[in-house]
PDB file of C-alpha atoms in Angstrom:
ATOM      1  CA  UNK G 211     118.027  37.572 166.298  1.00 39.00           C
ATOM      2  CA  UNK G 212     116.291  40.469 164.770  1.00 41.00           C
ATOM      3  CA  UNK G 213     111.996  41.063 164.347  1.00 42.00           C
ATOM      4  CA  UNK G 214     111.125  39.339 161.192  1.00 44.00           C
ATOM      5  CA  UNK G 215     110.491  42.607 159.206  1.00 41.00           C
ATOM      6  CA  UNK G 216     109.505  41.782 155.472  1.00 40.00           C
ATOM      7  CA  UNK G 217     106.634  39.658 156.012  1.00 41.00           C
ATOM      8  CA  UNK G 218     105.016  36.572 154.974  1.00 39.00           C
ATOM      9  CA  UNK G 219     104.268  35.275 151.207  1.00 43.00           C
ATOM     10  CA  UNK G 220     100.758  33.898 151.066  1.00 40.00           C
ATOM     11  CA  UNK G 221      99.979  34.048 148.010  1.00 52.00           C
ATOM     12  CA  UNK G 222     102.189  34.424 144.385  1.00 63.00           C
ATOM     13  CA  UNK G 223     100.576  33.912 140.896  1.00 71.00           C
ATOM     14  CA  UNK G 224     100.966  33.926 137.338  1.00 73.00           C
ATOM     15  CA  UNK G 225      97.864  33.764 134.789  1.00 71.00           C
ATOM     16  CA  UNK G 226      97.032  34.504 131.320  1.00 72.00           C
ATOM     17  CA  UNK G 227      93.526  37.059 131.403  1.00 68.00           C
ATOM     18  CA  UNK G 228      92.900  35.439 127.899  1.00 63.00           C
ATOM     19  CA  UNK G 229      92.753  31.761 128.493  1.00 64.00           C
ATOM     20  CA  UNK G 230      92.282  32.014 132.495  1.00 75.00           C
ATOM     21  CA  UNK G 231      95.271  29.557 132.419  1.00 85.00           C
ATOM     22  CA  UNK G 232      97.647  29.374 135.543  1.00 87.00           C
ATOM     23  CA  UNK G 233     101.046  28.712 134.651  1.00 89.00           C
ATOM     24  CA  UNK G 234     102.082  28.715 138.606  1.00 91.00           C
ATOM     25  CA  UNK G 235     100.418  29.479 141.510  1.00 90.00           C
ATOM     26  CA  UNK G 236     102.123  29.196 145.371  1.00 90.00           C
ATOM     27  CA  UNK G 237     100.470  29.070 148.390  1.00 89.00           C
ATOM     28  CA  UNK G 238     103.408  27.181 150.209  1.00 90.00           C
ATOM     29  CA  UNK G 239     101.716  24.683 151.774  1.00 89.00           C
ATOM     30  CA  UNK G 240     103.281  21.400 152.642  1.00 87.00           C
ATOM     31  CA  UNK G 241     105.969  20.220 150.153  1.00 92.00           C
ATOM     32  CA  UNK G 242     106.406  23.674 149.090  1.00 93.00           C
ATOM     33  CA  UNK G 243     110.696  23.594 149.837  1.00 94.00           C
ATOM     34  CA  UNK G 244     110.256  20.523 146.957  1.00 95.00           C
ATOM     35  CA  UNK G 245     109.031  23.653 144.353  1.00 94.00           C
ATOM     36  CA  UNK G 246     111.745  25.812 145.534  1.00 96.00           C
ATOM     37  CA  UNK G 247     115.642  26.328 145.659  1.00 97.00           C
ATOM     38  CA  UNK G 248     117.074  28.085 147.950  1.00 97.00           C
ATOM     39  CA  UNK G 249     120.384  30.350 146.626  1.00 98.00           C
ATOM     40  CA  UNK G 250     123.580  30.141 147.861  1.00 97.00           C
ATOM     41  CA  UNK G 251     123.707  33.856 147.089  1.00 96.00           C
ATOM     42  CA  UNK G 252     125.900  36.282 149.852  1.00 96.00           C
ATOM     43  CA  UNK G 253     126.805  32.281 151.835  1.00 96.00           C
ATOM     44  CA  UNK G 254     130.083  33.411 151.124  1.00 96.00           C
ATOM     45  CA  UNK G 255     129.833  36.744 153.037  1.00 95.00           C
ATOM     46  CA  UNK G 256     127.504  35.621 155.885  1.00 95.00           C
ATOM     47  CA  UNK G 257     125.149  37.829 154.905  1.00 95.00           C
ATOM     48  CA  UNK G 258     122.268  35.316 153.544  1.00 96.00           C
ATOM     49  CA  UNK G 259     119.105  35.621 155.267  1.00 93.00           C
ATOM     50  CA  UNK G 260     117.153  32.008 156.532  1.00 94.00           C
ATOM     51  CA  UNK G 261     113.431  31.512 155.338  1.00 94.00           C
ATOM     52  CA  UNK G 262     110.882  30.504 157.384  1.00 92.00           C
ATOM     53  CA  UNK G 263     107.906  28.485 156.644  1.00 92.00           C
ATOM     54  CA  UNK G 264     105.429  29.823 159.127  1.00 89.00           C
ATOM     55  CA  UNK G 265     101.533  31.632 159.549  1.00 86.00           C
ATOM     56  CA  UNK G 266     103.253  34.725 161.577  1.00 83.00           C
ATOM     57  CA  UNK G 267     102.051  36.563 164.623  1.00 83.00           C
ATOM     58  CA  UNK G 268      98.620  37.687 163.725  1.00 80.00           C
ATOM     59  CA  UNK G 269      96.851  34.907 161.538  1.00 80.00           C
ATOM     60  CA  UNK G 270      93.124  33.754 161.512  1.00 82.00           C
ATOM     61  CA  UNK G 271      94.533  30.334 160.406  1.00 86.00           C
ATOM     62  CA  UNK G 272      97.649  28.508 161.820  1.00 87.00           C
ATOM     63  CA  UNK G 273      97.658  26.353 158.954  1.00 87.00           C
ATOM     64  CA  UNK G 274      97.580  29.175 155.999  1.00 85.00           C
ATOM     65  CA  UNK G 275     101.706  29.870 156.302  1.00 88.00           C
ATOM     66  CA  UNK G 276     104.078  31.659 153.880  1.00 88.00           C
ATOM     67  CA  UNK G 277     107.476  31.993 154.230  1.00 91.00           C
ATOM     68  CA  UNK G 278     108.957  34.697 156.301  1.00 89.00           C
ATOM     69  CA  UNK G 279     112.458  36.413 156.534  1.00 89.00           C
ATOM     70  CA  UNK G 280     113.810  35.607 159.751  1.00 89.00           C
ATOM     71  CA  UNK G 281     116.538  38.522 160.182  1.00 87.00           C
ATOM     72  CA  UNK G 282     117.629  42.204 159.729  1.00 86.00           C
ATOM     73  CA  UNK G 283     120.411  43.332 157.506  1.00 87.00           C
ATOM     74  CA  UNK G 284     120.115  39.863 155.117  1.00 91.00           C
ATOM     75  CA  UNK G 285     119.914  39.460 151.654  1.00 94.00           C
ATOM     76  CA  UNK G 286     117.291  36.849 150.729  1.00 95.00           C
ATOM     77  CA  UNK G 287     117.149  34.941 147.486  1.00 96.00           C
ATOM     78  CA  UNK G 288     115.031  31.735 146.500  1.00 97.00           C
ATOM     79  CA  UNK G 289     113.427  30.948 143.156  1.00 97.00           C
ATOM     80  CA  UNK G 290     110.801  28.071 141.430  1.00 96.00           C
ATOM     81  CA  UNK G 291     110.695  26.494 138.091  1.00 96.00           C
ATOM     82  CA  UNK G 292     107.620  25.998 135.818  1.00 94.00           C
ATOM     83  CA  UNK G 293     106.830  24.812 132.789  1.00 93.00           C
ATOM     84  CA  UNK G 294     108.292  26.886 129.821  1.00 95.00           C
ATOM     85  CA  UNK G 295     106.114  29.609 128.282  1.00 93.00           C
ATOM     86  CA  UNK G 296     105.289  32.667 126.257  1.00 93.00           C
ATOM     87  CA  UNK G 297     103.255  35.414 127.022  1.00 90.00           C
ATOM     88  CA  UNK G 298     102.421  36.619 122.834  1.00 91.00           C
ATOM     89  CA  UNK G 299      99.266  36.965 122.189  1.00 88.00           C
ATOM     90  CA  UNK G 300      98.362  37.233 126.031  1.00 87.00           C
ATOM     91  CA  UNK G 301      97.872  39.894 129.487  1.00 86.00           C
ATOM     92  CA  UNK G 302      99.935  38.134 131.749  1.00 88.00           C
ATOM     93  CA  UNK G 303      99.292  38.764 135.541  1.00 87.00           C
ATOM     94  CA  UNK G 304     101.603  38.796 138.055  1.00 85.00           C
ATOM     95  CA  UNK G 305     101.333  39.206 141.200  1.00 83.00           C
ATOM     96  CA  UNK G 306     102.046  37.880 145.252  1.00 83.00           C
ATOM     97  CA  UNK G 307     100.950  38.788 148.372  1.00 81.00           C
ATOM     98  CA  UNK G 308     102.538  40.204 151.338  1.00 80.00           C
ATOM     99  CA  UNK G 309     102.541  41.229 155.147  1.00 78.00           C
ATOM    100  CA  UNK G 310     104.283  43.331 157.748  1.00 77.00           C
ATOM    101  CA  UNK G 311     104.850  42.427 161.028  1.00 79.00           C
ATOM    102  CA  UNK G 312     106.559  45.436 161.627  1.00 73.00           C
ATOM    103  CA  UNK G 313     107.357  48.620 161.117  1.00 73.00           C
ATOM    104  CA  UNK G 314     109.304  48.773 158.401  1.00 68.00           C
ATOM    105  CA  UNK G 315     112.364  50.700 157.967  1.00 75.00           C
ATOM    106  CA  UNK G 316     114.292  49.585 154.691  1.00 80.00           C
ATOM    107  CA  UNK G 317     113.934  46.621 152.687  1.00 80.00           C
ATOM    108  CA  UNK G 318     113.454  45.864 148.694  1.00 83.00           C
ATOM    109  CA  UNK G 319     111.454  42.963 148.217  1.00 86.00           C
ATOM    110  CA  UNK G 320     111.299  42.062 144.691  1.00 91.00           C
ATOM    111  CA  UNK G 321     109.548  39.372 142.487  1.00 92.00           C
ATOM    112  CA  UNK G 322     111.284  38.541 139.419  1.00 95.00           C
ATOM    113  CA  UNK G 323     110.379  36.372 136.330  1.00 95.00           C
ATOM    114  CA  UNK G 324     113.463  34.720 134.536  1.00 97.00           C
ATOM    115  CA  UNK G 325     113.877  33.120 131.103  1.00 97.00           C
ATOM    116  CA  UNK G 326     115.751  30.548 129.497  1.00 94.00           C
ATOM    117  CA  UNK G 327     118.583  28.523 131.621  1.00 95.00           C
ATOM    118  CA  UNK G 328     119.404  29.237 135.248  1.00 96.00           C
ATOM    119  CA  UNK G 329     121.389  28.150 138.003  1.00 97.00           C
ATOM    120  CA  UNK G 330     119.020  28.447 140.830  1.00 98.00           C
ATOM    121  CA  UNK G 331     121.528  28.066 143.845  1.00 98.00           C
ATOM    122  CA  UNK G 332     123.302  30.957 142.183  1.00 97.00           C
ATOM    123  CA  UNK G 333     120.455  33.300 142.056  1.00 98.00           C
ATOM    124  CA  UNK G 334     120.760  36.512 143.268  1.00 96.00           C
ATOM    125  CA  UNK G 335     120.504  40.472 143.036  1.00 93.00           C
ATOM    126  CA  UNK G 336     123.001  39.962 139.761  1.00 94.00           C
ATOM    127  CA  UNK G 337     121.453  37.439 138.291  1.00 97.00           C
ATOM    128  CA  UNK G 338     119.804  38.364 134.672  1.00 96.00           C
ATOM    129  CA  UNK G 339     116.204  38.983 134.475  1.00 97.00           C
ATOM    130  CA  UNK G 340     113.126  39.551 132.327  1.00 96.00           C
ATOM    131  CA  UNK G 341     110.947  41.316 134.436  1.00 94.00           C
ATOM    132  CA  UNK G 342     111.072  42.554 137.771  1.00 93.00           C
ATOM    133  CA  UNK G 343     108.253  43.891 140.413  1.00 88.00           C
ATOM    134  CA  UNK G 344     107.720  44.856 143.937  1.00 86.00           C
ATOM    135  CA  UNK G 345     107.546  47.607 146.582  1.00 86.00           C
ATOM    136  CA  UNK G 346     111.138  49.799 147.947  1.00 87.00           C
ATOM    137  CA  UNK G 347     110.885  51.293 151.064  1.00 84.00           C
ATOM    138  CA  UNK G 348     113.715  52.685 152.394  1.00 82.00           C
ATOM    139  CA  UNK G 349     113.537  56.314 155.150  1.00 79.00           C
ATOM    140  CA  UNK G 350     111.138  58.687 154.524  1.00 79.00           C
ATOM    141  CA  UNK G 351     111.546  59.706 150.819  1.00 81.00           C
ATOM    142  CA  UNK G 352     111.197  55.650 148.974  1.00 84.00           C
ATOM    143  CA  UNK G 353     108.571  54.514 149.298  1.00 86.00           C
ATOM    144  CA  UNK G 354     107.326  53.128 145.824  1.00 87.00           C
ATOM    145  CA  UNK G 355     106.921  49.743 143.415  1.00 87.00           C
ATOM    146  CA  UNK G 356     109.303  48.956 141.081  1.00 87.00           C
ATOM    147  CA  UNK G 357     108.073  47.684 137.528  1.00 89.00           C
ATOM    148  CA  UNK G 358     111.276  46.882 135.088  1.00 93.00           C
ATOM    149  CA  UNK G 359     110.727  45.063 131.780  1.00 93.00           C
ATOM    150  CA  UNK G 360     113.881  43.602 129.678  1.00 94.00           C
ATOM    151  CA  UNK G 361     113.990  44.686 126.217  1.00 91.00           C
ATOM    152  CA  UNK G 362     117.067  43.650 124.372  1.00 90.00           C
ATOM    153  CA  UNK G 363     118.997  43.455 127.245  1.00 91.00           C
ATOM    154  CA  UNK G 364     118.197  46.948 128.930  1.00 92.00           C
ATOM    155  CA  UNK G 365     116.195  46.941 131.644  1.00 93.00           C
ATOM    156  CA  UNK G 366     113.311  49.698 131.502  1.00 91.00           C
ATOM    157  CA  UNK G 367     111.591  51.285 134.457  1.00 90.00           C
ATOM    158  CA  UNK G 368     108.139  52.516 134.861  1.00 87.00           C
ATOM    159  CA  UNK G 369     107.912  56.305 134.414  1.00 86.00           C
ATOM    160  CA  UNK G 370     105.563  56.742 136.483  1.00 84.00           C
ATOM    161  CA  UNK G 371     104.667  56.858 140.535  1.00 84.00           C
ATOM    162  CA  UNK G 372     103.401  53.766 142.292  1.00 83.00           C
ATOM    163  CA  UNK G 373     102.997  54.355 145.711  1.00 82.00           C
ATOM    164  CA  UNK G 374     103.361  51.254 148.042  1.00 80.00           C
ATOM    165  CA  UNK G 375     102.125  50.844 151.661  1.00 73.00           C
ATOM    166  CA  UNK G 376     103.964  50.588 154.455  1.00 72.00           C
ATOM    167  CA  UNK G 377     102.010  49.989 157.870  1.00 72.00           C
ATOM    168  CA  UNK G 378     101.272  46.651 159.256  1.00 69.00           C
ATOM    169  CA  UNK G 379      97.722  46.238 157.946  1.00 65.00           C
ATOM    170  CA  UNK G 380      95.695  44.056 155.574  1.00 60.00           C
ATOM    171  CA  UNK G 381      95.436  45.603 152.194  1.00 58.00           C
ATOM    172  CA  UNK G 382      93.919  45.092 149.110  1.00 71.00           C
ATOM    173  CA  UNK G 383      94.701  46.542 145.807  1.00 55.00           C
ATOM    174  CA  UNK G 384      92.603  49.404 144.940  1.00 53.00           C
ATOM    175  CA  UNK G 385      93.128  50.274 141.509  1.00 51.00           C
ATOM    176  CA  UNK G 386      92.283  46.593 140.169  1.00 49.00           C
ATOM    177  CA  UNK G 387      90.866  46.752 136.171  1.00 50.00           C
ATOM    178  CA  UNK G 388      87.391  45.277 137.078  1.00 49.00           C
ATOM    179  CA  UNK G 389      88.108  42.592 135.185  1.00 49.00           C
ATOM    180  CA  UNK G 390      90.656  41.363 138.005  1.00 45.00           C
ATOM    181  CA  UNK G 391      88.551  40.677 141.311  1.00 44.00           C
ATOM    182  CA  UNK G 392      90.705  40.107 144.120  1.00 47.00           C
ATOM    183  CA  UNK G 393      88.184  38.796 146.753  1.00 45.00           C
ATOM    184  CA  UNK G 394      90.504  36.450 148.675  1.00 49.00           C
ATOM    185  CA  UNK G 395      92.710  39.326 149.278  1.00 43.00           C
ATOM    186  CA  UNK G 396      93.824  39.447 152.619  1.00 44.00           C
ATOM    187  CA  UNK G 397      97.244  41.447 152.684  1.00 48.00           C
ATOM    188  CA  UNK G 398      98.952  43.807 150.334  1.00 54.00           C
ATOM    189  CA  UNK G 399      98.582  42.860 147.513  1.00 53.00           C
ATOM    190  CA  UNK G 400     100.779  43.564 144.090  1.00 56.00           C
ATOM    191  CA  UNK G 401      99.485  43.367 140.681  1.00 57.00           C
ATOM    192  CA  UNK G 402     101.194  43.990 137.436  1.00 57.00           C
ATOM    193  CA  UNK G 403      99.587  43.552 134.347  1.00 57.00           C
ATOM    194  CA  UNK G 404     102.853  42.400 131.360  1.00 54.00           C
ATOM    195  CA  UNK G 405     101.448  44.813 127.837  1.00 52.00           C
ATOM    196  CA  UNK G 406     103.188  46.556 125.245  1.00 48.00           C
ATOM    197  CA  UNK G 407     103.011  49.949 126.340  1.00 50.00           C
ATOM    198  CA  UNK G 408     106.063  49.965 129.345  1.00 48.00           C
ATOM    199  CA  UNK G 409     108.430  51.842 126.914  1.00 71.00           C
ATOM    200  CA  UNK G 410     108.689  55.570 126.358  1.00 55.00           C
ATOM    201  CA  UNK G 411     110.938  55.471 122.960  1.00 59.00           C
ATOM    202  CA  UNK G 412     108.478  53.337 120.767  1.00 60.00           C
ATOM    203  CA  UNK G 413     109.980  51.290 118.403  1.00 59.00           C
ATOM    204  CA  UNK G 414     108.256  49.486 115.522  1.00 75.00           C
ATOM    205  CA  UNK G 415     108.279  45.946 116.878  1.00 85.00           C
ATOM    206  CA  UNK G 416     105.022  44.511 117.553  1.00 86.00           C
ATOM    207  CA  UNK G 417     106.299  41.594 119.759  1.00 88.00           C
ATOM    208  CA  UNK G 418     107.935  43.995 122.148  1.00 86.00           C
ATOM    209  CA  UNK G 419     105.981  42.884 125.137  1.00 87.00           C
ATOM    210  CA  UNK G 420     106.813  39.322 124.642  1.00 93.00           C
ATOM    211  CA  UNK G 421     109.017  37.195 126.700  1.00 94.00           C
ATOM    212  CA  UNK G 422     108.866  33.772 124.451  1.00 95.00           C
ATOM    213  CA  UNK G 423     110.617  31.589 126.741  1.00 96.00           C
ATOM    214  CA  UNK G 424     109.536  32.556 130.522  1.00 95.00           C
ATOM    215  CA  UNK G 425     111.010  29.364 132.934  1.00 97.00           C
ATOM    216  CA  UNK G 426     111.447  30.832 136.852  1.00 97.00           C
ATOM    217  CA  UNK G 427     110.063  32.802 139.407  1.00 95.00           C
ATOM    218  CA  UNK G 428     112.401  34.275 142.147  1.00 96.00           C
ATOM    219  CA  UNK G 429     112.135  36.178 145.214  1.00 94.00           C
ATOM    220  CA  UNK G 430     114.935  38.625 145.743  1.00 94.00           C
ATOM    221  CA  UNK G 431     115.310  40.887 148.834  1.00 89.00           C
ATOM    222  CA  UNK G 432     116.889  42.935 150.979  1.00 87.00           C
ATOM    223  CA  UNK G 433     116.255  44.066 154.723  1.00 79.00           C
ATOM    224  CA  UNK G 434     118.473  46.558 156.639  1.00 77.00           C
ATOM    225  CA  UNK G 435     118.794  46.822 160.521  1.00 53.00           C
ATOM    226  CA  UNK G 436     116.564  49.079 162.664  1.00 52.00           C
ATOM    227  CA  UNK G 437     119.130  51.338 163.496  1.00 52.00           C
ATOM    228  CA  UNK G 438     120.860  51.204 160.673  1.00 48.00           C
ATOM    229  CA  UNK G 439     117.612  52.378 158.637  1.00 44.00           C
ATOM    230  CA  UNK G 440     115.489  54.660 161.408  1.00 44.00           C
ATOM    231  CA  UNK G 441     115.272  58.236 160.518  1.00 42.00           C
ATOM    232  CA  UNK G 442     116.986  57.889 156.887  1.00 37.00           C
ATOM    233  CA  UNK G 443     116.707  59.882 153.919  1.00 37.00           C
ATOM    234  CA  UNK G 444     117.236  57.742 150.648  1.00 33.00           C
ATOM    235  CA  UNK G 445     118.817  60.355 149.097  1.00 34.00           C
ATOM    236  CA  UNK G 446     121.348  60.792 151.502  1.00 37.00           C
ATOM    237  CA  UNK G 447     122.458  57.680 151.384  1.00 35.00           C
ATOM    238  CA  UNK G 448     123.867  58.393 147.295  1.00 35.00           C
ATOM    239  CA  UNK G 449     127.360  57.067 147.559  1.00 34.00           C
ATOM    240  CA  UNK G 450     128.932  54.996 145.205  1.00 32.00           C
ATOM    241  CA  UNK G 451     125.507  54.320 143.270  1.00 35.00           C
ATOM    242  CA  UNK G 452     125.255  53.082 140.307  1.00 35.00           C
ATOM    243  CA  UNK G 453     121.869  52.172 137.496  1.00 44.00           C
ATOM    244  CA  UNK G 454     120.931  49.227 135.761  1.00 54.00           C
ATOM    245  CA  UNK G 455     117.808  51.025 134.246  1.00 59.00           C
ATOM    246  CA  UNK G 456     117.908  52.241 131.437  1.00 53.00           C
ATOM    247  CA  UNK G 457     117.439  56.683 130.910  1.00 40.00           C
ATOM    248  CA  UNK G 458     117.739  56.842 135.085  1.00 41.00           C
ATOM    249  CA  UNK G 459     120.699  58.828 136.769  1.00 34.00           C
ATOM    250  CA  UNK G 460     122.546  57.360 139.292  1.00 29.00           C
ATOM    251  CA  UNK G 461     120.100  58.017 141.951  1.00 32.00           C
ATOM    252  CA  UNK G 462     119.890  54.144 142.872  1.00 31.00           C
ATOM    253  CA  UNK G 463     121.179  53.352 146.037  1.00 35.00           C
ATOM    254  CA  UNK G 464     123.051  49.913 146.707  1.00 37.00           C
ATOM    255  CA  UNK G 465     122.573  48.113 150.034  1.00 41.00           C
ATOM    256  CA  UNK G 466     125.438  45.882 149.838  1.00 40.00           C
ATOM    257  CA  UNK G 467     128.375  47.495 152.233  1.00 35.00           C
ATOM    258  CA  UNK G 468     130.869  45.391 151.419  1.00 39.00           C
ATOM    259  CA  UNK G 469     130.913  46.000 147.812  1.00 35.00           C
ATOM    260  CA  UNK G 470     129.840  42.875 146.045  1.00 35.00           C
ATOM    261  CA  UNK G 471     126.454  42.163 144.541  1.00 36.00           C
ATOM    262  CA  UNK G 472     123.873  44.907 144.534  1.00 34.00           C
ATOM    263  CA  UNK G 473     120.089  45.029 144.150  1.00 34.00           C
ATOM    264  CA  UNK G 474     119.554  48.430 142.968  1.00 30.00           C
ATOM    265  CA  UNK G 475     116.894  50.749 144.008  1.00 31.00           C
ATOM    266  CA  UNK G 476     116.211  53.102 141.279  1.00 30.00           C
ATOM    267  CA  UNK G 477     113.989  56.403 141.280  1.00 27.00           C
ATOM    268  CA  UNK G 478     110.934  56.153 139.140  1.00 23.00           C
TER     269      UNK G 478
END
């Protein structure tokens, strides 16, 4: 069995700036597999990754664990429920946690926010969602966060360049609004602030930012082999692409071989 390679989860949250209300907050400590459902997703094609529930290599606490993909060339899919909610009127925050414990090669590790009804032991890279974040490392030319918002069906990127980090040290977010103070930040952490200002073709809609029925948070990734990754240029690695963003070309690379269901890495 392969290096774990996409870290640990410490820490994943969801809060309103306005009200300082926390609609979920996971630290997975004990009882944490009773918050969460693990997918069935890729079972069929033995090509689902196990999660472990463990404080890694390097920890200053054996007791503060996350969970922790266990092998290489996996897709990895597991999602919570919480109470029902809208963001109107509200800055929502969201944002998790993360750590390498080594180097990594290629791997899309994505947090997602889903509305309305799902079937959590079906959730997966296909599965429908409202907004999607996280960093996409893959060879030497992606290496960035992706941001996608939902509007009307169409998923929307972020047009502009977020650089993500990819060594095996404790980070904390540097361009935090000072109104966000991160001082228990002891890995990489990822912050994205949900406003109205995502879209480049404005439309006259002034609830365009909000997502009135919010339900489910899932994790969604996917983590390629050493050697199948080492040396690799993203954009050589083109065939058979497709998009799911709205306005990109087909510069997205798919990491599923066999042809089925595909997270897609698109260029921001």
């Amino acid at each position: 069995m392969a290096n774990p390679k996409l870290l640990s989860l410490i820490l994943f949250s969801l809060f309103a700036i306005t009200s300082a209300k926390v609609f979920f907050e996971e630290r997975f400590e004990d009882g944490w597999e009773n918050r969460w459902v693990v997918s069935d997703w890729k079972k069929d094609e033995n090509t689902a990754g196990v999660w472990n529930h463990t404080s890694g290599k390097w920890n200053g606490d054996p007791n503060d664990k996350g969970i922790q993909t266990s092998e290489d060339y996996r897709f990895y899919a597991i999602s919570a429920e919480f109470p029902e909610f809208s963001n109107k009127d509200q800055t929502l925050v969201f944002q998790f946690s993360v750590k390498h414990e080594q180097k990594l090669d290629c791997g899309g590790g994505y947090m997602k926010l889903l509305s309305g009804e799902v079937d959590q032991k079906k959730f997966g890279g296909d599965t429908s969602y409202s907004i999607m974040f996280g960093p996409d490392i893959c060879g030497y030319s992606t290496k960035k966060v992706h941001a996608i918002l939902n509007y009307n069906e169409t998923n929307h990127l972020i047009k502009k360049e977020v650089p993500c980090e990819t060594d095996q040290l404790s980070h904390g977010y540097d361009d935090i609004p000072k109104e966000l103070p991160d001082p228990d930040a002891k890995s990489s952490t990822y912050i994205i602030l949900i406003k109205c200002e995502c879209f480049t073709d404005y439309k006259d809609d002034p609830e365009l930012y909000v997502y009135p029925s919010l339900r489910y948070v899932g994790i969604e990734l996917w983590q390629e082999a050493v050697e199948d990754a080492a040396g690799s240029d993203a954009e050589d690695e083109d065939e058979g692409e497709t998009s799911d963003v709205e306005g990109e070309d087909s510069d997205a690379e798919t990491k599923d071989k066999d042809g089925g269901d595909e997270e897609l890495h698109d260029e921001l």
